[in-house]
Every structure is written in structure tokens, then in C-alpha cells.
């Protein structure tokens, strides 16, 4: 068994800024004394929250002055910065020879894919996150892609797990590479896409090997394991072999 | 001096008139209340009571207890389905070009109102779940004894054993000395493009240490039925050999032969002289990788099921292929590059999209049609 760590991810630290993009609009915030403050969330660091009012003034309000509901909202609007990387554990499976060498079953690469999510920012995040992992393969005969694995897993980052979530899929992916009647068949690993969403279903971080996977994530979500697809993640048929004669 | 008693008497004598007045008032109020009660008493209306008539004595019938024998069979009896023939004139089948490279427009997983095979566990040898109108396949591996001990045989021994099975009424007891996979698969078509022979044992769940190719036999059994009267024949392209019988009559038997081999030299070894095609088109056109063998014409009466069996076997080579197509009498079909008809595959249900993916991975285009043609079921 060989453990291989891939660090092909793109740290969307800027995604924290994207959350601010979502919040870059005036929102109503309720304080514990009943006062409602309208402001754009500028920063939330430590125990202090900065809101920018319509008039352009910046207010510094202690976190605990907000109602419980708005404290939850503030936390959700300020997710942790995450580092996402692909992992895999693979072994080569050889099968016993038959009466003749040509009857032996071709060897397979059997892989369990996974993702490691690590919090890189400070502070605690008290809400559940969900990992959505897609593993993409490519046929050997042509250039179509196929979904090798798709898993979802909820998790939390806390002091107990050192703010690291190590996920490994239960699904064993068998990658084949053989030649039959002069044609190469089977499939190989191509890439991955991993998305982390918060309790609201909002994406807070993503890691991917190829940008077109990220750009077509909604289409990718509609694919089933084993489906073939093109670079827009739309379902297609596999490449067909040429006629034998 | 006035005594205390006198003073008290004086006080009493003073209060007497007011007490009398109070008493008078109280008595007057009481009389007034009594008068009100007497005048305004509500009279309750009495509801009429229903009195049922007396019961009439009628004589009772003496019923006999029905004699029911409990059935020992756990299976329910098949019900007779009444088929109403449609009065609407039907258009002839339209031969559509095979769709390639396009994802949409075909049955995608569970489609329509039909019960489709569950995609979990589907491979090109069949599914591990039956939909009812499929054929059940049993796998025998002649390289292993019944208890799983590796005991390979020669090609000649394999041919003799297979020939014995064909000549002895397709009795599976002939394989009783050999290993039989506990898993069965259920298929609605026989479309196994040229692929690794060792995938057959894997498909039937054989232990991995026993999953080598060649010298295996798959025996499928089921029903052949069509909703209307139909006359058709099977075309079979096989590697190594495949035979079909309907109501125990051998209707087609094919062995591997193609332009690269020396004519149809293997079929006589596998099937002896028990069957030969009567069509001039037999062994002329390649389907997949091997020549198509043309079977006998079969006529089905509407809704009348007939027993159908298919047996397939492979020799000790890397690849296996089984393609069973149908030619409906009187139909015209487009032509492949080899000059033969592009026939629809035999099927008892529409091929699902997931199943098509598996087929297309190994099947060249424009040689066989997976989407058109009759679906052999009674509805």
C-alpha cells in the first residue's frame, strides 16, 4: 500500500473575500438591546465586527453585542480559510495466470481517493461544513472523461481534530489498462474537484486540478459515477473503437 | 340615676321599627322571586321515542363449509392478461441512424413507465436483479472442479464437453463436475462486444483467484414472447461459440470465424453436424469482429411465450464476443461497410443509457443497432 499525497489544490483564500462579496451589501444587524444597525460587513476579526454604514462611516461593534441569530450569521459570513489537497491510497492488483498467458485477467490499479481539508486561518468556527468530492478519470481509447467517484461528507474543524479533516472514500476505484484486439482500453486518473460548503449550502472553499471542472460544477453534480462526459461536463457516449477490418 | 338596664331597654325600644321594615322588605323580595319562578318556568318539549317493530322470525339457510386445499407452492399463480388489439394502424419501424457521441435523447437510467433494470451491478453480461422478462444466466468454469480446485483441460476436451451438452438436450447436469458460480445474472440482450474473456468470471462474482478467461460456459434461460405475430430470425456473431434454441429446437449455432481466419472451420468441431444455416448470407458479413451466422426463421403468435435458451462458451484466447441480433421478415435495413444489414439487437427491454455506455466502449459504430427494432415482451 502506497500513500500518495497530492498538493494540486488551489487555495481559495481569496474565497474569504468572495464571502465578503456576498456580504458586500447593506444588511440589517440586530443588537441585544434591540437596536438595528444597517451596514455592510467589512471585517470580523477576534471579538470585533466592523460594519460600514450607508453614509460611509465604519462602526466597530463587539461581537457579543449582536443577537445570537446575528452572531451565527456573522460566523457563517466569515468562514475559515481552508487548504484542500487530494490524497489517494492505491495498490496494483495482479490476477493469477490462467492456462495460457493471454487468458490472464489484466492487472488493475485499485485506488481509494480522498481529500484533506486543513484550516489555515486562526479562530474557531463552530459550524458544520460539508465536503463534496469528485474524482475524474479519462478513457485510454479516446479523450472522453468519466466520473470515477463522487462522495459527500459532513465535518467540523475544532481543536480536537487540530482543525484538519482527513477524508477517504470507501469506494474502491479500479483503473484498467489493457490491449484487446490491438486497441488500448481502460481508464486513468485525470483530475479532481473538491468543494466545501457551509450549513447554508454556500461554497466556502474549493480545490481543483483543472479550472473547467470548477467552471462546470453544476453540470458535474448531475453526473453519476461511471458517466462519460466532455469538457463542459455534459454527458456523452464513450469513444467507440474503430472497426476491426 | 338611670340604670344600665334601663339604658339598654331604651336602646332596644328605639331599634324595633327599622328591623321590622327590613323584615318586610326581605319578605317582599322573596314573594317577588317566587312569583317570577312560577310565571316564567320553561316547559320542556318531550322528544318522541322510536319504538322498533318486533323482529320477524325467518328460516336460516344451512351453508356448507367450502373445501379448500392449501397450495404448497409459495409462488402466486400467473394471471391471464387480456390483450386488446389496437385498431390504430401501425407505421412500419423506422430505422434511425445510430446516435453516437451525443448524450441526450435516449433512455437515461430509469425511464418512462417501464421497469428498467437497476443500474447497480449492471455489466454487459447482465444485471444482478431481474426485471421479470429477462433471461437468467448461470456461469460454469470448466478450469475448476466443483469444489474450486484448479484442474484445466485441453481445447479438445472442452470442445467434446460442449458438444456433449448440445447433443444431450442441453442438460446442465453435464457440467455438474465443474465449478458453478453462486451468482446469477439477468440479461435483456446478448450484446457483448469483443472484450477480455476474463471479464466473464469477474462479472459473475467469481473469486479473484479464479478469474481467468477461457473455458467457461454461460447458460441463459427465459421466455421469448412478442405482443403481435412476428416472424424473425437471429443473426449471431460469436467468439468462441453461441447457440440458441427455442422450445428445444436449435435455431442458430455460431462459432468464431472472420476474414482473418480460414473460413468457418470451428463450427463443425463445436456443434458437429447438428445444425447448419440455410441462408446464403450466413458467414458473409462481419458484425463486431466475427462473421454473422444466420439462424432459422421463427414465428411467434401474439402473447404466446416460448422457452428460449442461450449457451455461450469461450476458448483459451484473450477475447470473447457475443452479439445476437434479429432480422424481422420483410423489413429493410441499412447496410454496413461490410455490405451486411445493420440489424437491431435482440432485446426484451429497452437498453438503458448506462448499459449503452458499457456496450459502446467496446463496439464499433455502424455495425449493429442498439436502439431500434422489436422489444420481445408481451406488452
Coordinates of C-alpha atoms in Angstrom, one line a residue, chain A residues 93-106 108 110 138-141 144 146 172 176 178-187 219 222-230 234-245, chain B residues 98-104 106 108 143 150 152 155 194-199 202 208-214 258-260 286 288-290 315-319 321 337-338 353-354 356-358 360-368:
Chain A
X93 CA -3.8 -5.9 -8.2
X94 CA -2.4 -8.8 -10.2
X95 CA -4.5 -11.8 -11.0
X96 CA -3.4 -15.4 -11.3
X97 CA -2.4 -16.7 -14.7
X98 CA -4.8 -19.0 -16.5
X99 CA -4.0 -22.0 -18.7
X100 CA -2.4 -19.5 -21.2
X101 CA -0.9 -16.1 -20.6
X102 CA -3.5 -14.4 -22.9
X103 CA -6.3 -15.7 -20.6
X104 CA -4.9 -13.9 -17.6
X105 CA -7.1 -11.1 -16.3
X106 CA -5.3 -7.8 -16.9
X108 CA -5.8 -3.2 -12.2
X110 CA -7.1 -0.1 -7.2
X138 CA -10.2 9.7 -18.7
X139 CA -10.6 6.8 -21.1
X140 CA -7.5 5.4 -22.6
X141 CA -9.0 4.8 -26.0
X144 CA -13.6 11.5 -23.0
X146 CA -15.7 9.9 -16.8
X172 CA -12.5 1.3 -4.5
X176 CA -7.7 -0.8 -16.0
X178 CA -5.1 -3.4 -21.3
X179 CA -4.9 -4.1 -25.0
X180 CA -7.6 -6.1 -26.8
X181 CA -7.6 -6.8 -30.5
X182 CA -4.9 -4.2 -30.9
X183 CA -6.8 -1.4 -29.1
X184 CA -5.8 0.0 -25.8
X185 CA -8.7 0.0 -23.3
X186 CA -9.4 1.1 -19.8
X187 CA -9.2 4.4 -17.9
X219 CA -23.3 20.2 -14.6
X222 CA -25.7 15.9 -12.3
X223 CA -23.4 13.2 -13.5
X224 CA -23.5 9.7 -12.0
X225 CA -20.5 7.5 -11.2
X226 CA -19.4 5.9 -14.5
X227 CA -20.9 8.6 -16.7
X228 CA -18.8 9.8 -19.6
X229 CA -18.6 13.5 -20.2
X230 CA -16.9 16.2 -22.2
X234 CA -22.1 17.3 -20.2
X235 CA -22.8 13.6 -20.6
X236 CA -21.6 11.9 -23.8
X237 CA -21.0 8.4 -25.0
X238 CA -17.6 6.9 -24.7
X239 CA -15.2 6.9 -27.7
X240 CA -16.0 3.9 -29.8
X241 CA -13.3 1.6 -31.2
X242 CA -12.5 1.6 -34.9
X243 CA -13.8 -1.3 -37.0
X244 CA -11.6 -4.4 -36.8
X245 CA -11.5 -4.7 -40.6
Chain B
X98 CA -27.3 5.2 -34.6
X99 CA -26.6 8.1 -32.3
X100 CA -23.0 8.5 -31.5
X101 CA -21.2 10.9 -29.3
X102 CA -24.4 12.6 -28.2
X103 CA -25.5 12.2 -24.7
X104 CA -29.2 13.1 -24.7
X106 CA -32.0 8.2 -25.0
X108 CA -31.2 7.7 -19.1
X143 CA -11.0 -24.9 -15.4
X150 CA -7.8 -25.7 -10.4
X152 CA -7.6 -27.1 -16.5
X155 CA -9.1 -27.4 -26.0
X194 CA -15.1 -8.1 -28.2
X195 CA -13.6 -7.7 -24.8
X196 CA -11.4 -9.6 -22.3
X197 CA -12.6 -13.1 -21.7
X198 CA -11.5 -12.9 -18.1
X199 CA -14.3 -10.3 -17.5
X202 CA -15.5 -11.3 -12.8
X208 CA -10.5 -13.2 -7.9
X209 CA -8.0 -16.0 -7.7
X210 CA -10.3 -17.9 -10.0
X211 CA -11.0 -15.1 -12.5
X212 CA -9.0 -16.1 -15.6
X213 CA -10.5 -16.3 -19.1
X214 CA -11.4 -19.1 -21.4
X258 CA -13.8 -13.9 -39.8
X259 CA -11.8 -12.7 -42.8
X260 CA -8.6 -13.4 -40.9
X286 CA -18.7 -9.1 -40.2
X288 CA -18.2 -6.7 -34.4
X289 CA -15.1 -8.8 -35.1
X290 CA -16.7 -12.0 -36.5
X315 CA -11.8 -21.0 -25.8
X316 CA -8.4 -20.1 -24.4
X317 CA -7.9 -16.8 -26.1
X318 CA -7.8 -13.3 -24.7
X319 CA -11.1 -12.0 -26.1
X321 CA -17.6 -11.7 -28.1
X337 CA -19.4 -1.1 -44.6
X338 CA -19.1 -4.8 -45.0
X353 CA -28.2 4.7 -21.2
X354 CA -25.8 3.3 -18.6
X356 CA -25.3 1.6 -23.7
X357 CA -22.2 3.3 -22.3
X358 CA -20.7 -0.1 -21.4
X360 CA -20.2 1.4 -26.8
X361 CA -16.9 1.3 -25.1
X362 CA -16.1 -1.9 -27.0
X363 CA -18.5 -1.9 -30.0
X364 CA -17.5 -0.1 -33.3
X365 CA -20.1 2.2 -34.8
X366 CA -22.4 1.4 -37.7
X367 CA -22.4 -2.4 -37.4
X368 CA -25.3 -3.1 -35.1

